PDB file of C-alpha atoms and ligand atoms in Angstrom:
ATOM      1  CA  UNK A   1     -19.681 287.332 112.415  1.00 96.00           C
ATOM      2  CA  UNK A   2     -22.250 286.935 109.654  1.00 97.00           C
ATOM      3  CA  UNK A   3     -23.492 290.331 108.445  1.00 96.00           C
ATOM      4  CA  UNK A   4     -24.839 289.498 104.978  1.00 94.00           C
ATOM      5  CA  UNK A   5     -26.794 286.767 103.211  1.00 94.00           C
ATOM      6  CA  UNK A   6     -26.389 287.068  99.467  1.00 96.00           C
ATOM      7  CA  UNK A   7     -29.214 285.629  97.354  1.00 94.00           C
ATOM      8  CA  UNK A   8     -28.082 284.518  93.898  1.00 96.00           C
ATOM      9  CA  UNK A   9     -28.611 281.906  91.161  1.00 95.00           C
ATOM     10  CA  UNK A  10     -31.759 279.784  91.379  1.00 92.00           C
ATOM     11  CA  UNK A  11     -32.480 281.060  94.888  1.00 92.00           C
ATOM     12  CA  UNK A  12     -32.790 284.624  93.597  1.00 95.00           C
ATOM     13  CA  UNK A  13     -34.472 283.702  90.297  1.00 95.00           C
ATOM     14  CA  UNK A  14     -37.145 281.549  91.971  1.00 93.00           C
ATOM     15  CA  UNK A  15     -37.605 283.679  95.090  1.00 95.00           C
ATOM     16  CA  UNK A  16     -41.022 285.165  94.316  1.00 95.00           C
ATOM     17  CA  UNK A  17     -42.475 281.774  93.378  1.00 93.00           C
ATOM     18  CA  UNK A  18     -40.962 279.794  96.256  1.00 92.00           C
ATOM     19  CA  UNK A  19     -41.242 282.116  99.236  1.00 95.00           C
ATOM     20  CA  UNK A  20     -45.025 281.923  99.887  1.00 95.00           C
ATOM     21  CA  UNK A  21     -44.706 278.132 100.196  1.00 94.00           C
ATOM     22  CA  UNK A  22     -42.081 278.454 102.928  1.00 94.00           C
ATOM     23  CA  UNK A  23     -43.882 281.337 104.627  1.00 96.00           C
ATOM     24  CA  UNK A  24     -47.585 280.551 104.344  1.00 96.00           C
ATOM     25  CA  UNK A  25     -48.529 284.000 105.738  1.00 98.00           C
ATOM     26  CA  UNK A  26     -45.983 285.829 103.540  1.00 98.00           C
ATOM     27  CA  UNK A  27     -48.601 288.005 101.839  1.00 97.00           C
ATOM     28  CA  UNK A  28     -50.437 288.675 105.112  1.00 98.00           C
ATOM     29  CA  UNK A  29     -47.260 289.881 106.829  1.00 98.00           C
ATOM     30  CA  UNK A  30     -46.671 292.248 103.938  1.00 98.00           C
ATOM     31  CA  UNK A  31     -50.297 293.382 103.720  1.00 98.00           C
ATOM     32  CA  UNK A  32     -50.036 294.466 107.360  1.00 98.00           C
ATOM     33  CA  UNK A  33     -47.582 297.177 106.277  1.00 97.00           C
ATOM     34  CA  UNK A  34     -50.209 298.883 104.105  1.00 98.00           C
ATOM     35  CA  UNK A  35     -52.909 298.506 106.765  1.00 98.00           C
ATOM     36  CA  UNK A  36     -50.625 300.007 109.396  1.00 98.00           C
ATOM     37  CA  UNK A  37     -49.563 302.930 107.196  1.00 98.00           C
ATOM     38  CA  UNK A  38     -53.166 303.717 106.196  1.00 97.00           C
ATOM     39  CA  UNK A  39     -54.217 303.708 109.866  1.00 97.00           C
ATOM     40  CA  UNK A  40     -51.447 305.971 111.105  1.00 97.00           C
ATOM     41  CA  UNK A  41     -50.454 308.329 108.311  1.00 97.00           C
ATOM     42  CA  UNK A  42     -52.293 310.659 105.950  1.00 98.00           C
ATOM     43  CA  UNK A  43     -51.679 310.086 102.248  1.00 97.00           C
ATOM     44  CA  UNK A  44     -51.940 313.888 101.831  1.00 97.00           C
ATOM     45  CA  UNK A  45     -48.806 314.532 103.927  1.00 98.00           C
ATOM     46  CA  UNK A  46     -45.175 313.719 103.183  1.00 98.00           C
ATOM     47  CA  UNK A  47     -43.739 310.532 104.653  1.00 98.00           C
ATOM     48  CA  UNK A  48     -40.258 309.036 104.341  1.00 98.00           C
ATOM     49  CA  UNK A  49     -40.104 305.240 104.222  1.00 98.00           C
ATOM     50  CA  UNK A  50     -37.019 303.018 104.302  1.00 98.00           C
ATOM     51  CA  UNK A  51     -37.194 299.397 103.116  1.00 98.00           C
ATOM     52  CA  UNK A  52     -34.169 297.395 104.273  1.00 98.00           C
ATOM     53  CA  UNK A  53     -33.349 294.184 102.405  1.00 98.00           C
ATOM     54  CA  UNK A  54     -36.111 294.827  99.879  1.00 98.00           C
ATOM     55  CA  UNK A  55     -35.111 291.808  97.776  1.00 98.00           C
ATOM     56  CA  UNK A  56     -37.329 291.605  94.695  1.00 98.00           C
ATOM     57  CA  UNK A  57     -39.393 294.489  96.075  1.00 98.00           C
ATOM     58  CA  UNK A  58     -42.565 292.959  97.551  1.00 97.00           C
ATOM     59  CA  UNK A  59     -42.758 295.663 100.262  1.00 98.00           C
ATOM     60  CA  UNK A  60     -42.767 298.410  97.625  1.00 97.00           C
ATOM     61  CA  UNK A  61     -46.300 297.427  96.579  1.00 94.00           C
ATOM     62  CA  UNK A  62     -47.469 297.880 100.161  1.00 96.00           C
ATOM     63  CA  UNK A  63     -45.918 301.272 100.900  1.00 97.00           C
ATOM     64  CA  UNK A  64     -46.608 302.962  97.579  1.00 96.00           C
ATOM     65  CA  UNK A  65     -49.883 304.484  98.724  1.00 96.00           C
ATOM     66  CA  UNK A  66     -49.299 308.151  97.965  1.00 97.00           C
ATOM     67  CA  UNK A  67     -47.243 310.236  95.515  1.00 96.00           C
ATOM     68  CA  UNK A  68     -46.315 312.392  98.536  1.00 97.00           C
ATOM     69  CA  UNK A  69     -44.525 309.497 100.188  1.00 98.00           C
ATOM     70  CA  UNK A  70     -40.819 309.072  99.413  1.00 98.00           C
ATOM     71  CA  UNK A  71     -39.611 305.483  99.391  1.00 98.00           C
ATOM     72  CA  UNK A  72     -35.975 304.367  99.670  1.00 98.00           C
ATOM     73  CA  UNK A  73     -35.285 300.630  99.303  1.00 98.00           C
ATOM     74  CA  UNK A  74     -31.916 298.897  99.506  1.00 98.00           C
ATOM     75  CA  UNK A  75     -30.557 295.386  99.142  1.00 98.00           C
ATOM     76  CA  UNK A  76     -26.992 294.004  98.941  1.00 98.00           C
ATOM     77  CA  UNK A  77     -27.851 291.135  96.522  1.00 98.00           C
ATOM     78  CA  UNK A  78     -27.444 292.276  92.953  1.00 98.00           C
ATOM     79  CA  UNK A  79     -29.688 289.525  91.545  1.00 98.00           C
ATOM     80  CA  UNK A  80     -32.494 290.442  93.964  1.00 98.00           C
ATOM     81  CA  UNK A  81     -32.425 294.213  93.544  1.00 98.00           C
ATOM     82  CA  UNK A  82     -32.219 293.772  89.774  1.00 98.00           C
ATOM     83  CA  UNK A  83     -35.692 292.185  89.929  1.00 98.00           C
ATOM     84  CA  UNK A  84     -36.960 295.105  92.024  1.00 98.00           C
ATOM     85  CA  UNK A  85     -35.526 297.537  89.465  1.00 98.00           C
ATOM     86  CA  UNK A  86     -37.243 295.653  86.620  1.00 97.00           C
ATOM     87  CA  UNK A  87     -40.611 295.809  88.350  1.00 97.00           C
ATOM     88  CA  UNK A  88     -40.644 299.154  90.125  1.00 97.00           C
ATOM     89  CA  UNK A  89     -38.009 301.569  88.814  1.00 93.00           C
ATOM     90  CA  UNK A  90     -40.617 303.564  86.877  1.00 94.00           C
ATOM     91  CA  UNK A  91     -42.063 304.875  90.164  1.00 96.00           C
ATOM     92  CA  UNK A  92     -40.962 308.514  90.552  1.00 95.00           C
ATOM     93  CA  UNK A  93     -41.166 308.504  94.371  1.00 97.00           C
ATOM     94  CA  UNK A  94     -38.886 305.446  94.717  1.00 98.00           C
ATOM     95  CA  UNK A  95     -35.106 305.273  95.069  1.00 98.00           C
ATOM     96  CA  UNK A  96     -33.594 301.794  94.755  1.00 98.00           C
ATOM     97  CA  UNK A  97     -30.105 301.316  96.163  1.00 98.00           C
ATOM     98  CA  UNK A  98     -27.791 298.352  95.684  1.00 98.00           C
ATOM     99  CA  UNK A  99     -25.926 298.118  98.989  1.00 98.00           C
ATOM    100  CA  UNK A 100     -26.245 297.733 102.721  1.00 98.00           C
ATOM    101  CA  UNK A 101     -27.639 300.133 105.312  1.00 98.00           C
ATOM    102  CA  UNK A 102     -24.257 301.948 105.202  1.00 98.00           C
ATOM    103  CA  UNK A 103     -25.258 303.300 101.776  1.00 98.00           C
ATOM    104  CA  UNK A 104     -28.198 305.203 103.275  1.00 98.00           C
ATOM    105  CA  UNK A 105     -27.239 308.674 104.459  1.00 97.00           C
ATOM    106  CA  UNK A 106     -30.669 310.043 105.357  1.00 97.00           C
ATOM    107  CA  UNK A 107     -31.401 309.867 109.105  1.00 97.00           C
ATOM    108  CA  UNK A 108     -34.983 311.081 109.440  1.00 97.00           C
ATOM    109  CA  UNK A 109     -37.194 308.344 108.060  1.00 98.00           C
ATOM    110  CA  UNK A 110     -40.680 308.125 109.590  1.00 98.00           C
ATOM    111  CA  UNK A 111     -40.988 304.402 109.117  1.00 98.00           C
ATOM    112  CA  UNK A 112     -38.773 301.495 108.093  1.00 98.00           C
ATOM    113  CA  UNK A 113     -39.282 297.825 107.300  1.00 98.00           C
ATOM    114  CA  UNK A 114     -36.953 294.875 107.867  1.00 98.00           C
ATOM    115  CA  UNK A 115     -38.754 291.853 106.487  1.00 98.00           C
ATOM    116  CA  UNK A 116     -37.112 288.414 106.624  1.00 98.00           C
ATOM    117  CA  UNK A 117     -33.532 289.694 106.849  1.00 98.00           C
ATOM    118  CA  UNK A 118     -32.425 289.815 110.499  1.00 98.00           C
ATOM    119  CA  UNK A 119     -32.615 286.032 111.029  1.00 98.00           C
ATOM    120  CA  UNK A 120     -29.727 285.561 108.564  1.00 98.00           C
ATOM    121  CA  UNK A 121     -27.341 287.604 110.709  1.00 98.00           C
ATOM    122  CA  UNK A 122     -25.424 286.106 113.619  1.00 98.00           C
ATOM    123  CA  UNK A 123     -26.205 287.159 117.160  1.00 98.00           C
ATOM    124  CA  UNK A 124     -22.628 288.107 118.006  1.00 98.00           C
ATOM    125  CA  UNK A 125     -22.984 291.777 117.162  1.00 98.00           C
ATOM    126  CA  UNK A 126     -24.274 291.547 113.577  1.00 98.00           C
ATOM    127  CA  UNK A 127     -27.987 291.635 114.478  1.00 98.00           C
ATOM    128  CA  UNK A 128     -27.363 294.455 116.945  1.00 98.00           C
ATOM    129  CA  UNK A 129     -25.367 296.401 114.368  1.00 98.00           C
ATOM    130  CA  UNK A 130     -28.156 296.274 111.772  1.00 98.00           C
ATOM    131  CA  UNK A 131     -30.842 297.160 114.335  1.00 98.00           C
ATOM    132  CA  UNK A 132     -28.716 300.061 115.639  1.00 98.00           C
ATOM    133  CA  UNK A 133     -28.162 301.317 112.104  1.00 98.00           C
ATOM    134  CA  UNK A 134     -31.867 301.103 111.318  1.00 98.00           C
ATOM    135  CA  UNK A 135     -32.675 303.002 114.519  1.00 98.00           C
ATOM    136  CA  UNK A 136     -30.182 305.731 113.605  1.00 98.00           C
ATOM    137  CA  UNK A 137     -31.980 306.307 110.329  1.00 98.00           C
ATOM    138  CA  UNK A 138     -35.382 306.804 111.990  1.00 98.00           C
ATOM    139  CA  UNK A 139     -36.588 310.061 113.487  1.00 98.00           C
ATOM    140  CA  UNK A 140     -37.628 310.122 117.176  1.00 97.00           C
ATOM    141  CA  UNK A 141     -40.930 308.249 117.479  1.00 96.00           C
ATOM    142  CA  UNK A 142     -40.299 306.482 114.156  1.00 98.00           C
ATOM    143  CA  UNK A 143     -41.202 302.820 113.761  1.00 98.00           C
ATOM    144  CA  UNK A 144     -39.512 299.717 112.418  1.00 98.00           C
ATOM    145  CA  UNK A 145     -41.798 296.959 111.114  1.00 98.00           C
ATOM    146  CA  UNK A 146     -39.922 293.692 111.552  1.00 98.00           C
ATOM    147  CA  UNK A 147     -40.769 290.206 110.281  1.00 98.00           C
ATOM    148  CA  UNK A 148     -38.383 287.401 111.214  1.00 98.00           C
ATOM    149  CA  UNK A 149     -38.025 283.773 112.194  1.00 98.00           C
ATOM    150  CA  UNK A 150     -38.029 283.491 115.961  1.00 97.00           C
ATOM    151  CA  UNK A 151     -37.422 280.658 118.367  1.00 96.00           C
ATOM    152  CA  UNK A 152     -40.052 279.312 120.724  1.00 92.00           C
ATOM    153  CA  UNK A 153     -40.590 276.055 122.627  1.00 93.00           C
ATOM    154  CA  UNK A 154     -42.713 274.632 119.818  1.00 95.00           C
ATOM    155  CA  UNK A 155     -40.250 275.542 117.057  1.00 96.00           C
ATOM    156  CA  UNK A 156     -39.555 271.916 116.057  1.00 95.00           C
ATOM    157  CA  UNK A 157     -43.252 271.039 116.047  1.00 96.00           C
ATOM    158  CA  UNK A 158     -44.006 274.064 113.855  1.00 96.00           C
ATOM    159  CA  UNK A 159     -41.236 273.070 111.469  1.00 96.00           C
ATOM    160  CA  UNK A 160     -42.747 269.560 111.218  1.00 96.00           C
ATOM    161  CA  UNK A 161     -46.154 271.081 110.485  1.00 96.00           C
ATOM    162  CA  UNK A 162     -44.690 273.181 107.699  1.00 96.00           C
ATOM    163  CA  UNK A 163     -42.962 270.117 106.272  1.00 95.00           C
ATOM    164  CA  UNK A 164     -46.265 268.172 106.334  1.00 94.00           C
ATOM    165  CA  UNK A 165     -48.005 271.037 104.576  1.00 94.00           C
ATOM    166  CA  UNK A 166     -45.471 270.974 101.737  1.00 93.00           C
ATOM    167  CA  UNK A 167     -45.201 267.187 101.414  1.00 91.00           C
ATOM    168  CA  UNK A 168     -47.013 265.690  98.435  1.00 86.00           C
ATOM    169  CA  UNK A 169     -47.017 269.012  96.589  1.00 86.00           C
ATOM    170  CA  UNK A 170     -43.297 269.473  95.912  1.00 84.00           C
ATOM    171  CA  UNK A 171     -40.132 267.507  95.203  1.00 91.00           C
ATOM    172  CA  UNK A 172     -39.140 265.740  98.479  1.00 94.00           C
ATOM    173  CA  UNK A 173     -35.449 266.691  98.034  1.00 94.00           C
ATOM    174  CA  UNK A 174     -36.383 270.352  97.616  1.00 91.00           C
ATOM    175  CA  UNK A 175     -38.460 270.190 100.813  1.00 94.00           C
ATOM    176  CA  UNK A 176     -35.650 268.508 102.778  1.00 95.00           C
ATOM    177  CA  UNK A 177     -33.126 271.064 101.552  1.00 93.00           C
ATOM    178  CA  UNK A 178     -35.384 273.910 102.722  1.00 93.00           C
ATOM    179  CA  UNK A 179     -36.044 272.317 106.107  1.00 95.00           C
ATOM    180  CA  UNK A 180     -32.303 271.762 106.634  1.00 95.00           C
ATOM    181  CA  UNK A 181     -31.674 275.389 105.684  1.00 94.00           C
ATOM    182  CA  UNK A 182     -34.191 276.665 108.260  1.00 95.00           C
ATOM    183  CA  UNK A 183     -32.791 274.319 110.935  1.00 93.00           C
ATOM    184  CA  UNK A 184     -29.089 274.916 110.345  1.00 94.00           C
ATOM    185  CA  UNK A 185     -28.461 278.215 108.598  1.00 95.00           C
ATOM    186  CA  UNK A 186     -30.790 280.592 110.426  1.00 96.00           C
ATOM    187  CA  UNK A 187     -29.677 282.506 113.522  1.00 98.00           C
ATOM    188  CA  UNK A 188     -33.063 282.465 115.210  1.00 95.00           C
ATOM    189  CA  UNK A 189     -33.531 284.048 118.619  1.00 98.00           C
ATOM    190  CA  UNK A 190     -36.327 284.142 121.171  1.00 97.00           C
ATOM    191  CA  UNK A 191     -38.682 287.095 121.554  1.00 97.00           C
ATOM    192  CA  UNK A 192     -37.003 287.826 124.899  1.00 98.00           C
ATOM    193  CA  UNK A 193     -33.626 288.145 123.176  1.00 98.00           C
ATOM    194  CA  UNK A 194     -35.158 290.303 120.432  1.00 98.00           C
ATOM    195  CA  UNK A 195     -36.595 292.605 123.100  1.00 98.00           C
ATOM    196  CA  UNK A 196     -33.145 292.889 124.689  1.00 98.00           C
ATOM    197  CA  UNK A 197     -31.505 293.635 121.326  1.00 98.00           C
ATOM    198  CA  UNK A 198     -33.967 296.352 120.324  1.00 98.00           C
ATOM    199  CA  UNK A 199     -33.438 298.033 123.680  1.00 98.00           C
ATOM    200  CA  UNK A 200     -29.635 297.911 123.225  1.00 98.00           C
ATOM    201  CA  UNK A 201     -30.138 299.316 119.709  1.00 98.00           C
ATOM    202  CA  UNK A 202     -31.881 302.368 121.171  1.00 98.00           C
ATOM    203  CA  UNK A 203     -35.533 301.514 120.514  1.00 98.00           C
ATOM    204  CA  UNK A 204     -38.095 302.068 123.253  1.00 98.00           C
ATOM    205  CA  UNK A 205     -40.812 299.449 122.723  1.00 97.00           C
ATOM    206  CA  UNK A 206     -41.836 296.329 120.805  1.00 98.00           C
ATOM    207  CA  UNK A 207     -45.298 294.998 120.086  1.00 98.00           C
ATOM    208  CA  UNK A 208     -46.186 291.791 118.267  1.00 98.00           C
ATOM    209  CA  UNK A 209     -48.656 292.143 115.392  1.00 98.00           C
ATOM    210  CA  UNK A 210     -48.739 288.622 113.979  1.00 98.00           C
ATOM    211  CA  UNK A 211     -47.407 285.111 114.423  1.00 97.00           C
ATOM    212  CA  UNK A 212     -47.610 282.233 111.951  1.00 97.00           C
ATOM    213  CA  UNK A 213     -45.627 279.023 112.403  1.00 96.00           C
ATOM    214  CA  UNK A 214     -42.189 280.298 113.582  1.00 96.00           C
ATOM    215  CA  UNK A 215     -42.487 283.611 111.804  1.00 97.00           C
ATOM    216  CA  UNK A 216     -43.295 286.709 113.805  1.00 98.00           C
ATOM    217  CA  UNK A 217     -44.108 290.317 113.015  1.00 98.00           C
ATOM    218  CA  UNK A 218     -43.395 293.205 115.390  1.00 98.00           C
ATOM    219  CA  UNK A 219     -43.845 296.976 115.507  1.00 98.00           C
ATOM    220  CA  UNK A 220     -40.702 298.421 117.096  1.00 98.00           C
ATOM    221  CA  UNK A 221     -40.772 302.075 118.127  1.00 98.00           C
ATOM    222  CA  UNK A 222     -37.822 304.397 118.567  1.00 98.00           C
TER     223      UNK A 222
HETATM  224  C1  LIG B   1     -35.639 286.490 102.403  1.00 80.16           C
HETATM  225  S1  LIG B   1     -35.160 287.899 101.472  1.00 80.16           S
HETATM  226  C2  LIG B   1     -36.406 289.074 101.925  1.00 80.16           C
HETATM  227  C3  LIG B   1     -36.737 290.020 100.811  1.00 80.16           C
HETATM  228  C4  LIG B   1     -37.945 290.913 101.095  1.00 80.16           C
HETATM  229  N1  LIG B   1     -37.728 291.723 102.255  1.00 80.16           N
HETATM  230  C5  LIG B   1     -39.204 290.090 101.275  1.00 80.16           C
HETATM  231  O1  LIG B   1     -39.851 290.223 102.309  1.00 80.16           O
HETATM  232  O2  LIG B   1     -39.540 289.337 100.355  1.00 80.16           O
HETATM  233  C6  LIG B   1     -33.764 288.497 102.355  1.00 80.16           C
HETATM  234  C7  LIG B   1     -33.091 289.664 101.681  1.00 80.16           C
HETATM  235  O3  LIG B   1     -32.197 290.262 102.626  1.00 80.16           O
HETATM  236  C8  LIG B   1     -31.071 290.725 101.919  1.00 80.16           C
HETATM  237  N2  LIG B   1     -29.982 290.903 102.889  1.00 80.16           N
HETATM  238  C9  LIG B   1     -29.052 290.015 103.296  1.00 80.16           C
HETATM  239  N3  LIG B   1     -28.231 290.543 104.206  1.00 80.16           N
HETATM  240  C10 LIG B   1     -28.651 291.822 104.396  1.00 80.16           C
HETATM  241  C11 LIG B   1     -28.231 292.892 105.218  1.00 80.16           C
HETATM  242  N4  LIG B   1     -27.207 292.757 106.064  1.00 80.16           N
HETATM  243  N5  LIG B   1     -28.901 294.070 105.135  1.00 80.16           N
HETATM  244  C12 LIG B   1     -29.952 294.205 104.313  1.00 80.16           C
HETATM  245  N6  LIG B   1     -30.405 293.228 103.511  1.00 80.16           N
HETATM  246  C13 LIG B   1     -29.775 292.038 103.559  1.00 80.16           C
HETATM  247  C14 LIG B   1     -30.829 289.663 100.872  1.00 80.16           C
HETATM  248  O4  LIG B   1     -30.047 290.149  99.822  1.00 80.16           O
HETATM  249  C15 LIG B   1     -32.250 289.295 100.460  1.00 80.16           C
HETATM  250  O5  LIG B   1     -32.665 290.022  99.342  1.00 80.16           O
END
């Protein structure tokens, strides 16, 4: 069972620079978080937000919309969370935790994010375990904003398109290494399987908010 994907070395150091090339809509997926929060919550009222697998902290920019909102962000990779600490630890309404979801005791978050994490976990109980644990930490009616690689019939064609987009701009070996990684190391699942998993994890509904290549974004309600 694969329950963790540790980012370290060059992968961690170059993450912020590399990731928008591999996920062309990376910033749009993240910007949706702020749009969604502004639409549904008042910045005058308290709100508790959990960011799972925050990495270098990109989501923190999107959720830090009010001093009344309390943000908790965790990540198990020391070299990733160190970058988040360097950039954001001066924010008084933010708690940064090095660890997994098990390190989070609070169980009444209003909203949580799980961006680009779940696809690294195997679908033999590990994905379900993380989803169940995220659900447990949300209050009734709370929402999980998920972005993940998913599998569809045109997955291979989309992967080819991404490869074509990168070709000519970057080192061919670097591109091939990334394509192999997406093909071989990711535990991607279909939307139907994701729907089944979120139901088993105790959530009540799932709604897609964006798709780009083989990346999808969903609002999952408890
Ligand atoms: C691709 S990065 C995504 C970082 C950030 N969410 C973003 O959107 O840029 C994946 C992150 O998930 C973290 N991670 C790996 N396994 C995890 C787990 N089981 N629970 C939470 N985070 C995990 C890694 O340490 C890494 O920082």
